[in-house]
mmCIF file of C-alpha atoms in Angstrom:
data_model
loop_
_atom_site.group_PDB
_atom_site.id
_atom_site.type_symbol
_atom_site.label_atom_id
_atom_site.label_comp_id
_atom_site.label_asym_id
_atom_site.label_seq_id
_atom_site.Cartn_x
_atom_site.Cartn_y
_atom_site.Cartn_z
ATOM 1 C CA MET J 1 15.871 124.820 -8.313
ATOM 2 C CA SER J 2 17.922 121.805 -7.911
ATOM 3 C CA LYS J 3 17.735 119.937 -4.636
ATOM 4 C CA SER J 4 20.882 120.330 -2.821
ATOM 5 C CA PRO J 5 22.338 117.089 -1.707
ATOM 6 C CA SER J 6 21.233 117.092 1.903
ATOM 7 C CA LYS J 7 23.858 116.311 4.495
ATOM 8 C CA LYS J 8 24.001 112.740 5.361
ATOM 9 C CA ARG J 9 23.576 112.316 9.057
ATOM 10 C CA PRO J 10 26.017 109.821 10.375
ATOM 11 C CA SER J 11 24.803 106.532 10.975
ATOM 12 C CA SER J 12 24.693 105.150 14.333
ATOM 13 C CA ALA J 13 27.269 102.825 13.393
ATOM 14 C CA THR J 14 29.689 105.754 12.570
ATOM 15 C CA GLY J 15 28.963 107.311 15.921
ATOM 16 C CA LEU J 16 29.948 104.233 17.621
ATOM 17 C CA LYS J 17 33.297 104.017 15.532
ATOM 18 C CA TRP J 18 33.739 107.707 16.364
ATOM 19 C CA PHE J 19 33.189 107.020 19.973
ATOM 20 C CA ILE J 20 35.548 104.037 19.956
ATOM 21 C CA SER J 21 38.217 105.932 18.177
ATOM 22 C CA ALA J 22 37.880 108.813 20.685
ATOM 23 C CA SER J 23 37.970 106.520 23.615
ATOM 24 C CA ALA J 24 41.072 104.761 22.220
ATOM 25 C CA THR J 25 42.771 108.076 21.834
ATOM 26 C CA VAL J 26 41.871 109.230 25.353
ATOM 27 C CA ALA J 27 43.019 105.751 26.495
ATOM 28 C CA THR J 28 46.352 106.234 24.644
ATOM 29 C CA LEU J 29 46.724 109.617 26.031
ATOM 30 C CA ILE J 30 46.196 108.480 29.698
ATOM 31 C CA GLY J 31 48.435 105.318 28.848
ATOM 32 C CA TRP J 32 51.177 107.744 27.661
ATOM 33 C CA GLN J 33 50.527 109.861 30.748
ATOM 34 C CA ALA J 34 50.914 106.907 32.907
ATOM 35 C CA PHE J 35 53.955 105.890 31.002
ATOM 36 C CA ALA J 36 55.524 109.300 31.278
ATOM 37 C CA ALA J 37 54.888 109.315 35.088
ATOM 38 C CA GLN J 38 56.636 105.871 35.297
ATOM 39 C CA GLU J 39 59.392 107.081 33.266
ATOM 40 C CA SER J 40 59.797 110.100 35.420
ATOM 41 C CA VAL J 41 59.987 108.033 38.354
ATOM 42 C CA SER J 42 62.454 105.554 37.012
ATOM 43 C CA VAL J 43 64.562 108.393 35.872
ATOM 44 C CA VAL J 44 64.781 109.722 39.447
ATOM 45 C CA ALA J 45 65.447 106.123 40.548
ATOM 46 C CA GLN J 46 68.214 105.902 38.080
ATOM 47 C CA GLN J 47 69.868 108.976 38.731
ATOM 48 C CA PRO J 48 73.467 108.457 39.462
ATOM 49 C CA GLN J 49 74.738 109.147 43.052
ATOM 50 C CA PRO J 50 76.651 112.360 43.394
ATOM 51 C CA GLN J 51 80.327 111.341 43.370
ATOM 52 C CA PRO J 52 82.737 113.122 45.662
ATOM 53 C CA VAL J 53 84.380 115.757 43.611
ATOM 54 C CA GLN J 54 87.711 114.910 42.730
ATOM 55 C CA VAL J 55 89.890 117.901 42.815
ATOM 56 C CA PRO J 56 93.164 117.119 41.341
ATOM 57 C CA ALA J 57 96.040 118.201 43.389
ATOM 58 C CA VAL J 58 97.365 121.420 42.443
ATOM 59 C CA GLN J 59 100.744 120.784 40.802
ATOM 60 C CA PRO J 60 102.465 124.236 40.765
ATOM 61 C CA SER J 61 104.384 124.914 37.794
ATOM 62 C CA PRO J 62 108.226 124.707 38.623
ATOM 63 C CA ALA J 63 108.318 128.505 38.633
ATOM 64 C CA ILE J 64 105.539 128.754 41.068
ATOM 65 C CA ARG J 65 107.085 125.621 43.080
ATOM 66 C CA GLN J 66 110.027 127.758 43.840
ATOM 67 C CA PRO J 67 108.376 131.194 44.543
ATOM 68 C CA GLN J 68 111.729 132.437 45.513
ATOM 69 C CA ALA J 69 112.924 132.407 42.152
ATOM 70 C CA VAL J 70 110.250 134.706 40.939
ATOM 71 C CA SER J 71 110.870 138.305 41.251
ATOM 72 C CA LYS J 72 108.840 140.105 43.982
ATOM 73 C CA ALA J 73 108.244 142.711 41.200
ATOM 74 C CA SER J 74 106.856 140.140 38.943
ATOM 75 C CA PRO J 75 103.057 139.991 38.713
ATOM 76 C CA ALA J 76 103.269 136.249 39.019
ATOM 77 C CA SER J 77 104.415 136.782 42.619
ATOM 78 C CA SER J 78 101.010 138.334 43.573
ATOM 79 C CA LEU J 79 99.361 135.426 42.050
ATOM 80 C CA TYR J 80 101.194 132.895 44.287
ATOM 81 C CA LYS J 81 100.018 132.618 47.863
ATOM 82 C CA GLN J 82 101.981 130.280 50.172
ATOM 83 C CA PRO J 83 99.506 127.874 51.443
ATOM 84 C CA LYS J 84 98.785 128.151 55.199
ATOM 85 C CA VAL J 85 99.443 124.858 56.629
ATOM 86 C CA LYS J 86 99.101 124.419 60.307
ATOM 87 C CA THR J 87 102.092 122.377 61.573
ATOM 88 C CA PRO J 88 101.295 120.075 64.528
ATOM 89 C CA VAL J 89 102.984 120.755 67.732
ATOM 90 C CA VAL J 90 105.264 117.884 68.481
ATOM 91 C CA ARG J 91 106.665 117.437 72.003
ATOM 92 C CA SER J 92 110.195 116.341 72.147
ATOM 93 C CA THR J 93 109.047 113.692 74.878
ATOM 94 C CA LEU J 94 105.827 111.991 75.747
ATOM 95 C CA ARG J 95 104.557 113.312 78.966
ATOM 96 C CA HIS J 96 102.870 110.150 80.287
ATOM 97 C CA ARG J 97 102.171 110.195 83.961
ATOM 98 C CA PRO J 98 104.862 107.548 85.326
ATOM 99 C CA ALA J 99 103.733 104.535 87.162
ATOM 100 C CA PRO J 100 104.515 104.773 90.684
ATOM 101 C CA VAL J 101 107.450 102.732 91.994
ATOM 102 C CA THR J 102 105.616 102.500 95.276
ATOM 103 C CA THR J 103 103.041 104.500 97.263
ATOM 104 C CA THR J 104 103.276 106.105 100.676
ATOM 105 C CA ARG J 105 100.434 105.455 103.070
ATOM 106 C CA SER J 106 99.958 105.049 106.830
ATOM 107 C CA SER J 107 101.541 102.016 108.093
ATOM 108 C CA ARG J 108 100.080 98.757 106.727
ATOM 109 C CA MET A 1 115.317 97.845 88.171
ATOM 110 C CA LYS A 2 114.714 95.065 90.605
ATOM 111 C CA ARG A 3 112.366 94.717 93.666
ATOM 112 C CA LEU A 4 111.980 92.648 96.661
ATOM 113 C CA GLU A 5 108.827 92.723 98.855
ATOM 114 C CA PHE A 6 108.543 91.264 102.129
ATOM 115 C CA ARG A 7 107.008 91.702 105.536
ATOM 116 C CA ALA A 8 108.754 92.838 108.662
ATOM 117 C CA MET A 9 107.704 95.174 111.776
ATOM 118 C CA ASN A 10 104.233 94.236 111.041
ATOM 119 C CA CYS A 11 104.331 96.225 107.707
ATOM 120 C CA GLN A 12 104.812 95.528 104.098
ATOM 121 C CA MET A 13 108.309 96.477 103.045
ATOM 122 C CA LEU A 14 109.925 97.079 99.454
ATOM 123 C CA ALA A 15 113.434 97.401 98.552
ATOM 124 C CA VAL A 16 114.321 98.553 95.008
ATOM 125 C CA LEU A 17 117.902 98.803 93.417
ATOM 126 C CA ASP A 18 117.950 100.424 90.031
ATOM 127 C CA ARG A 19 120.414 98.067 88.247
ATOM 128 C CA GLU A 20 119.903 95.026 86.187
ATOM 129 C CA ASP A 21 123.061 93.160 86.995
ATOM 130 C CA ALA A 22 122.803 89.479 88.211
ATOM 131 C CA PRO A 23 123.973 90.185 91.784
ATOM 132 C CA VAL A 24 121.178 92.707 92.343
ATOM 133 C CA ALA A 25 118.924 89.744 93.570
ATOM 134 C CA GLU A 26 121.677 88.777 95.997
ATOM 135 C CA TRP A 27 122.152 92.229 97.427
ATOM 136 C CA LEU A 28 118.175 92.778 97.754
ATOM 137 C CA ALA A 29 118.022 89.465 99.541
ATOM 138 C CA GLN A 30 120.215 90.953 102.380
ATOM 139 C CA VAL A 31 117.536 93.598 103.226
ATOM 140 C CA PRO A 32 114.958 91.345 104.931
ATOM 141 C CA LEU A 33 117.938 90.001 107.209
ATOM 142 C CA TRP A 34 118.799 93.558 108.112
ATOM 143 C CA PHE A 35 115.020 94.249 109.016
ATOM 144 C CA ALA A 36 114.788 90.968 111.100
ATOM 145 C CA ASP A 37 117.748 92.341 113.138
ATOM 146 C CA TRP A 38 116.486 95.630 113.737
ATOM 147 C CA GLU A 39 113.083 94.290 114.611
ATOM 148 C CA GLN A 40 114.527 92.038 117.211
ATOM 149 C CA ARG A 41 116.309 95.010 118.728
ATOM 150 C CA LEU A 42 113.564 97.529 118.443
ATOM 151 C CA SER A 43 110.042 95.675 118.733
ATOM 152 C CA ARG A 44 107.992 96.575 121.938
ATOM 153 C CA PHE A 45 105.995 93.498 121.053
ATOM 154 C CA ARG A 46 108.695 91.065 121.456
ATOM 155 C CA MET A 47 109.368 90.315 125.093
ATOM 156 C CA ASP A 48 112.894 89.370 124.177
ATOM 157 C CA SER A 49 113.688 92.471 122.245
ATOM 158 C CA GLU A 50 116.480 94.737 123.412
ATOM 159 C CA LEU A 51 113.864 97.498 123.738
ATOM 160 C CA SER A 52 111.614 95.387 125.936
ATOM 161 C CA GLN A 53 114.549 94.698 128.194
ATOM 162 C CA LEU A 54 115.185 98.519 128.408
ATOM 163 C CA ASN A 55 111.686 99.002 129.200
ATOM 164 C CA ARG A 56 111.951 96.416 132.063
ATOM 165 C CA SER A 57 115.061 97.944 133.355
ATOM 166 C CA ARG A 58 113.232 99.721 136.481
ATOM 167 C CA GLY A 59 115.305 102.970 136.517
ATOM 168 C CA GLN A 60 118.796 101.176 136.044
ATOM 169 C CA ALA A 61 121.228 102.342 133.171
ATOM 170 C CA LEU A 62 121.501 99.527 130.562
ATOM 171 C CA PRO A 63 124.072 99.212 128.037
ATOM 172 C CA VAL A 64 122.604 99.292 124.659
ATOM 173 C CA SER A 65 123.724 98.484 121.002
ATOM 174 C CA SER A 66 124.464 101.206 118.549
ATOM 175 C CA VAL A 67 121.190 100.312 116.824
ATOM 176 C CA LEU A 68 118.821 100.961 119.681
ATOM 177 C CA TRP A 69 121.079 103.856 120.825
ATOM 178 C CA ASP A 70 120.826 105.504 117.202
ATOM 179 C CA VAL A 71 116.999 105.105 117.113
ATOM 180 C CA ALA A 72 116.394 106.084 120.761
ATOM 181 C CA GLN A 73 118.608 109.285 120.027
ATOM 182 C CA THR A 74 116.557 110.039 116.685
ATOM 183 C CA ALA A 75 113.232 109.628 118.715
ATOM 184 C CA LEU A 76 114.358 111.922 121.496
ATOM 185 C CA LYS A 77 115.386 114.453 118.904
ATOM 186 C CA ALA A 78 112.169 114.228 117.156
ATOM 187 C CA ALA A 79 110.485 114.965 120.599
ATOM 188 C CA ASP A 80 112.568 118.080 120.969
ATOM 189 C CA TYR A 81 111.969 119.228 117.594
ATOM 190 C CA SER A 82 108.308 118.714 117.944
ATOM 191 C CA GLU A 83 108.276 120.152 121.317
ATOM 192 C CA GLY A 84 106.827 116.982 122.628
ATOM 193 C CA LEU A 85 103.965 116.467 120.036
ATOM 194 C CA VAL A 86 105.868 113.356 118.808
ATOM 195 C CA THR A 87 107.433 111.544 121.713
ATOM 196 C CA PRO A 88 108.685 108.013 122.216
ATOM 197 C CA THR A 89 107.241 107.857 125.854
ATOM 198 C CA LEU A 90 103.601 107.262 125.088
ATOM 199 C CA LEU A 91 103.957 103.608 125.521
ATOM 200 C CA ARG A 92 101.991 103.347 128.571
ATOM 201 C CA ALA A 93 99.217 105.496 127.192
ATOM 202 C CA LEU A 94 99.050 103.441 123.868
ATOM 203 C CA GLU A 95 98.732 100.278 125.926
ATOM 204 C CA VAL A 96 96.002 101.721 127.984
ATOM 205 C CA ALA A 97 94.208 103.023 125.048
ATOM 206 C CA GLY A 98 94.138 99.193 123.781
ATOM 207 C CA TYR A 99 97.158 99.302 121.456
ATOM 208 C CA ASP A 100 98.916 96.489 123.689
ATOM 209 C CA ARG A 101 99.821 93.990 121.166
ATOM 210 C CA SER A 102 100.932 94.229 117.572
ATOM 211 C CA PHE A 103 98.270 95.241 115.268
ATOM 212 C CA SER A 104 97.958 91.961 113.373
ATOM 213 C CA ILE A 105 96.982 90.345 116.435
ATOM 214 C CA LEU A 106 94.654 93.199 117.388
ATOM 215 C CA GLN A 107 92.869 92.625 114.048
ATOM 216 C CA ALA A 108 92.756 88.955 114.669
ATOM 217 C CA SER A 109 91.298 89.141 118.080
ATOM 218 C CA GLY A 110 88.820 91.809 117.648
ATOM 219 C CA GLN A 111 88.771 94.448 120.506
ATOM 220 C CA PRO A 112 91.675 94.754 122.416
ATOM 221 C CA SER A 113 91.326 94.307 126.215
ATOM 222 C CA GLY A 114 91.844 97.136 128.573
ATOM 223 C CA ALA A 115 90.309 98.599 131.780
ATOM 224 C CA PRO A 116 88.846 102.082 131.796
ATOM 225 C CA ILE A 117 91.754 104.456 132.728
ATOM 226 C CA HIS A 118 92.390 107.966 133.459
ATOM 227 C CA LEU A 119 94.530 108.653 130.222
ATOM 228 C CA GLN A 120 94.928 112.345 131.187
ATOM 229 C CA THR A 121 96.894 111.647 134.343
ATOM 230 C CA LYS A 122 98.932 108.922 133.055
ATOM 231 C CA THR A 123 99.744 110.529 129.821
ATOM 232 C CA SER A 124 100.671 114.065 131.287
ATOM 233 C CA THR A 125 103.242 112.255 133.081
ATOM 234 C CA ALA A 126 104.451 110.549 129.921
ATOM 235 C CA VAL A 127 104.828 113.813 128.096
ATOM 236 C CA ARG A 128 107.035 115.331 130.764
ATOM 237 C CA ASP A 129 109.337 112.382 130.888
ATOM 238 C CA TRP A 130 111.042 112.428 127.652
ATOM 239 C CA ARG A 131 113.618 114.885 128.998
ATOM 240 C CA THR A 132 114.336 112.898 132.036
ATOM 241 C CA ILE A 133 115.815 109.977 130.117
ATOM 242 C CA GLU A 134 119.416 109.892 130.616
ATOM 243 C CA TRP A 135 122.047 108.344 128.385
ATOM 244 C CA SER A 136 125.830 107.817 128.170
ATOM 245 C CA SER A 137 127.951 107.897 125.054
ATOM 246 C CA TYR A 138 130.651 105.662 126.226
ATOM 247 C CA PRO A 139 130.079 103.171 126.950
ATOM 248 C CA ARG A 140 126.491 103.509 125.130
ATOM 249 C CA SER A 141 123.939 103.214 127.853
ATOM 250 C CA ILE A 142 120.455 104.529 128.602
ATOM 251 C CA ARG A 143 118.443 104.789 131.688
ATOM 252 C CA LEU A 144 114.842 105.386 131.714
ATOM 253 C CA PRO A 145 113.224 106.798 134.978
ATOM 254 C CA LEU A 146 110.835 104.575 136.768
ATOM 255 C CA GLY A 147 107.434 104.579 135.005
ATOM 256 C CA VAL A 148 108.976 105.703 131.577
ATOM 257 C CA GLN A 149 108.885 103.225 128.654
ATOM 258 C CA LEU A 150 109.734 103.766 125.006
ATOM 259 C CA ASP A 151 107.816 102.969 121.776
ATOM 260 C CA LEU A 152 109.852 103.598 119.024
ATOM 261 C CA GLY A 153 107.184 102.703 116.279
ATOM 262 C CA GLY A 154 107.211 104.915 113.166
ATOM 263 C CA ILE A 155 110.648 106.566 113.897
ATOM 264 C CA ALA A 156 112.088 102.998 113.864
ATOM 265 C CA LYS A 157 110.667 102.253 110.340
ATOM 266 C CA GLY A 158 111.762 105.543 109.139
ATOM 267 C CA TRP A 159 115.274 104.821 110.515
ATOM 268 C CA ALA A 160 115.392 101.293 109.077
ATOM 269 C CA ALA A 161 114.352 102.728 105.599
ATOM 270 C CA GLU A 162 117.313 105.279 105.817
ATOM 271 C CA GLN A 163 119.750 102.615 106.822
ATOM 272 C CA ALA A 164 118.613 100.066 104.307
ATOM 273 C CA VAL A 165 118.743 102.644 101.455
ATOM 274 C CA GLN A 166 122.123 103.828 102.487
ATOM 275 C CA GLN A 167 123.594 100.304 102.357
ATOM 276 C CA LEU A 168 121.881 99.491 99.205
ATOM 277 C CA SER A 169 123.183 102.553 97.701
ATOM 278 C CA LEU A 170 126.747 101.138 97.696
ATOM 279 C CA HIS A 171 125.419 99.078 94.540
ATOM 280 C CA GLY A 172 123.474 101.605 92.751
ATOM 281 C CA PRO A 173 120.411 103.928 93.178
ATOM 282 C CA ALA A 174 118.071 102.583 95.694
ATOM 283 C CA LEU A 175 114.849 103.101 97.227
ATOM 284 C CA VAL A 176 113.311 101.304 100.566
ATOM 285 C CA ASP A 177 109.653 101.515 101.500
ATOM 286 C CA ALA A 178 109.205 100.614 105.130
ATOM 287 C CA GLY A 179 105.370 100.284 105.425
ATOM 288 C CA GLY A 180 105.034 103.793 103.638
ATOM 289 C CA ASP A 181 107.975 105.516 105.203
ATOM 290 C CA ILE A 182 110.222 105.817 102.195
ATOM 291 C CA ALA A 183 113.916 106.553 101.755
ATOM 292 C CA VAL A 184 115.723 107.196 98.518
ATOM 293 C CA SER A 185 119.374 107.265 97.941
ATOM 294 C CA GLY A 186 119.428 109.862 95.215
ATOM 295 C CA PRO A 187 117.947 109.939 91.631
ATOM 296 C CA GLN A 188 117.205 106.886 89.612
ATOM 297 C CA ALA A 189 119.999 105.460 87.253
ATOM 298 C CA ASP A 190 118.561 107.630 84.150
ATOM 299 C CA GLY A 191 118.812 110.769 86.432
ATOM 300 C CA THR A 192 115.184 111.153 86.851
ATOM 301 C CA ALA A 193 113.286 111.260 90.371
ATOM 302 C CA TRP A 194 111.537 108.404 91.792
ATOM 303 C CA PRO A 195 107.748 108.520 91.047
ATOM 304 C CA ILE A 196 105.964 107.850 94.525
ATOM 305 C CA GLY A 197 102.297 107.603 94.545
ATOM 306 C CA VAL A 198 99.967 109.216 97.345
ATOM 307 C CA THR A 199 96.977 107.164 98.071
ATOM 308 C CA ASP A 200 93.700 108.097 99.792
ATOM 309 C CA PRO A 201 92.164 105.731 102.201
ATOM 310 C CA GLU A 202 90.509 103.695 99.562
ATOM 311 C CA GLY A 203 93.834 103.201 97.991
ATOM 312 C CA LYS A 204 93.203 105.371 95.103
ATOM 313 C CA THR A 205 96.342 107.486 93.973
ATOM 314 C CA VAL A 206 95.454 111.172 94.414
ATOM 315 C CA GLU A 207 99.060 112.599 93.545
ATOM 316 C CA MET A 208 102.248 111.586 92.221
ATOM 317 C CA LEU A 209 105.341 112.900 94.056
ATOM 318 C CA MET A 210 108.861 113.088 92.358
ATOM 319 C CA LEU A 211 111.516 112.388 94.870
ATOM 320 C CA SER A 212 115.323 112.753 94.087
ATOM 321 C CA GLU A 213 116.622 112.678 97.685
ATOM 322 C CA GLY A 214 115.586 112.546 101.182
ATOM 323 C CA GLY A 215 112.464 110.872 102.425
ATOM 324 C CA VAL A 216 108.695 111.048 102.451
ATOM 325 C CA ALA A 217 106.372 109.473 105.192
ATOM 326 C CA THR A 218 102.743 109.379 105.613
ATOM 327 C CA SER A 219 100.863 109.141 108.846
ATOM 328 C CA GLY A 220 97.258 108.443 109.259
ATOM 329 C CA ARG A 221 94.371 107.381 111.461
ATOM 330 C CA ASP A 222 92.642 105.592 108.393
ATOM 331 C CA HIS A 223 94.172 102.283 108.975
ATOM 332 C CA ARG A 224 95.513 101.241 112.510
ATOM 333 C CA ARG A 225 92.423 101.720 114.585
ATOM 334 C CA TRP A 226 90.212 99.812 116.752
ATOM 335 C CA GLN A 227 87.022 99.926 118.713
ATOM 336 C CA LYS A 228 87.137 100.407 122.530
ATOM 337 C CA GLY A 229 83.699 100.336 123.975
ATOM 338 C CA ASP A 230 81.647 102.564 121.673
ATOM 339 C CA LEU A 231 84.702 104.698 120.708
ATOM 340 C CA TRP A 232 86.891 104.140 117.857
ATOM 341 C CA GLN A 233 90.583 104.543 118.705
ATOM 342 C CA HIS A 234 93.853 105.018 116.659
ATOM 343 C CA HIS A 235 97.200 104.815 117.250
ATOM 344 C CA ILE A 236 98.263 108.543 116.845
ATOM 345 C CA LEU A 237 98.045 110.066 120.360
ATOM 346 C CA ASP A 238 97.929 113.548 121.267
ATOM 347 C CA PRO A 239 100.290 114.038 124.082
ATOM 348 C CA ARG A 240 98.392 117.085 125.284
ATOM 349 C CA THR A 241 95.439 114.969 126.099
ATOM 350 C CA GLY A 242 96.719 111.420 126.079
ATOM 351 C CA GLN A 243 94.038 110.120 123.717
ATOM 352 C CA PRO A 244 93.867 109.520 120.184
ATOM 353 C CA ALA A 245 94.293 112.733 118.230
ATOM 354 C CA GLN A 246 90.974 114.476 117.631
ATOM 355 C CA THR A 247 91.768 115.995 114.239
ATOM 356 C CA ASP A 248 90.003 116.920 110.995
ATOM 357 C CA VAL A 249 93.002 115.139 109.070
ATOM 358 C CA LEU A 250 92.627 111.665 107.918
ATOM 359 C CA THR A 251 96.204 111.281 106.568
ATOM 360 C CA VAL A 252 99.348 113.492 106.188
ATOM 361 C CA THR A 253 102.126 112.877 103.742
ATOM 362 C CA VAL A 254 105.223 114.831 104.195
ATOM 363 C CA ILE A 255 108.792 115.256 102.253
ATOM 364 C CA ALA A 256 111.610 116.067 104.201
ATOM 365 C CA PRO A 257 115.415 115.697 104.162
ATOM 366 C CA THR A 258 115.386 112.492 105.953
ATOM 367 C CA THR A 259 112.574 109.785 106.439
ATOM 368 C CA CYS A 260 112.718 110.165 110.071
ATOM 369 C CA GLU A 261 112.160 113.951 109.933
ATOM 370 C CA ALA A 262 109.248 113.110 107.405
ATOM 371 C CA GLU A 263 107.682 110.689 109.842
ATOM 372 C CA MET A 264 107.890 113.279 112.791
ATOM 373 C CA ALA A 265 106.489 116.035 110.828
ATOM 374 C CA ALA A 266 103.546 113.927 109.300
ATOM 375 C CA LYS A 267 102.690 113.073 113.005
ATOM 376 C CA VAL A 268 102.771 116.788 114.186
ATOM 377 C CA VAL A 269 100.453 117.943 111.277
ATOM 378 C CA LEU A 270 98.129 114.983 111.942
ATOM 379 C CA ILE A 271 97.908 115.889 115.767
ATOM 380 C CA LEU A 272 97.575 119.662 115.194
ATOM 381 C CA GLY A 273 94.795 119.486 112.573
ATOM 382 C CA SER A 274 94.591 120.944 109.076
ATOM 383 C CA ARG A 275 94.698 124.814 110.167
ATOM 384 C CA ASP A 276 97.479 124.647 112.558
ATOM 385 C CA GLY A 277 99.203 121.759 110.938
ATOM 386 C CA LEU A 278 99.475 123.742 107.649
ATOM 387 C CA HIS A 279 100.694 126.705 109.541
ATOM 388 C CA TRP A 280 103.568 124.537 111.211
ATOM 389 C CA LEU A 281 104.487 123.245 107.824
ATOM 390 C CA GLU A 282 104.887 126.438 106.272
ATOM 391 C CA ALA A 283 107.030 127.692 109.114
ATOM 392 C CA HIS A 284 109.425 124.802 108.607
ATOM 393 C CA PRO A 285 111.237 125.285 105.423
ATOM 394 C CA SER A 286 112.627 121.833 105.350
ATOM 395 C CA PHE A 287 109.176 120.277 104.905
ATOM 396 C CA ALA A 288 106.542 119.930 102.371
ATOM 397 C CA GLY A 289 103.166 118.122 102.944
ATOM 398 C CA LEU A 290 99.847 117.007 101.404
ATOM 399 C CA LEU A 291 96.956 116.600 103.768
ATOM 400 C CA ILE A 292 93.714 114.540 103.169
ATOM 401 C CA LEU A 293 91.022 115.759 105.323
ATOM 402 C CA GLU A 294 88.112 113.747 106.756
ATOM 403 C CA ASP A 295 85.543 115.466 104.502
ATOM 404 C CA GLY A 296 87.639 114.487 101.448
ATOM 405 C CA ARG A 297 89.407 117.809 100.751
ATOM 406 C CA ILE A 298 93.272 117.735 99.795
ATOM 407 C CA LEU A 299 95.490 120.493 101.155
ATOM 408 C CA CYS A 300 98.965 121.113 100.169
ATOM 409 C CA SER A 301 101.506 123.326 101.711
ATOM 410 C CA ARG A 302 103.216 125.722 99.146
ATOM 411 C CA ARG A 303 106.451 124.033 99.029
ATOM 412 C CA LEU A 304 105.047 120.731 97.640
ATOM 413 C CA LYS A 305 104.740 121.940 94.177
ATOM 414 C CA PRO A 306 108.164 121.110 92.957
ATOM 415 C CA TYR A 307 107.772 117.525 93.912
ATOM 416 C CA VAL A 308 104.346 117.167 92.111
ATOM 417 C CA TRP A 309 104.277 115.365 88.758
ATOM 418 C CA SER A 310 102.827 117.601 86.083
#
């Protein structure tokens, strides 16, 4: 019976290489994690500030701008709603308390 | 609108003419001259005044000028109307109370002199006396019974304000303020009422009255007062007691058809106190009033509302 080639035990040098390689891998992984963490922070920091939403002024179509031209029976009329605008109350004259021409008081 | 301020009758005066033309200043410049003439006739503090001569007439009838005649008549009408609460015959009682010289001199000299007196006796005589005064229309003369002397004080200021505003009104809308007694000739040039402030004793404006006609006057015991012994005295005497009125009212402002009536009514309310004074005001439809009480409250008669700025 022929002697099967015995498995060659890894030498200590090989083990050392393996250890170094494994350590490097672990270090790399740790490094990537740290990098990823840094990236996530920097991403947060670089997020653009929310901008006010610019709502374009609604420009009703000429037909809608003149709702009276649309027949009430038309389906379009039900789509259009006159915006409720609070009209400020304006007095015809300002009611400032007038400055007195003089004052009445006991004899001075 | 042009204004002229000056002093007369120991008070601060103001004349206003609601025009902008150049001659306005000249017209206004006449007003202090009128007041000087009236003061010379009506002052009880000037020994050479016409009134002082009348007070020294010792029961003899004395011819008097139309000015003294008019003011004396007005004062006696006020006494009739107020049933003697406002009478010009309290001079002796005023002097006894210490008001024996002009108030500016009183302030400068401190406490006035004056021996202890029996005010009750002397004043009750004075109160009876206003109906005993005799006068003749032609020629104009007045006879004061012995012991009766006149003090035309507040009525004289109201009368002067009315006279001055009447003369100024020949040139335009006018207002004359004679030490707080105010007369207007009518609305301002733009048709609006004259805004007139009512101040409390500290000088703070507590109300704004709008006056288109007539007059407004304030009577108070907040200013012209002095100390005699341990007691504070003031110049509003109650003829029923002969002593400074004991009242919960500090000042009274009254609007009336004339400034003299306003002056009289304000004194009546001050003397009567807040409760009776308000009843008196409500019973006289010609008047509207505002009372500032000693405790700081402000009371108004029902007819004041149309005159209050709002």
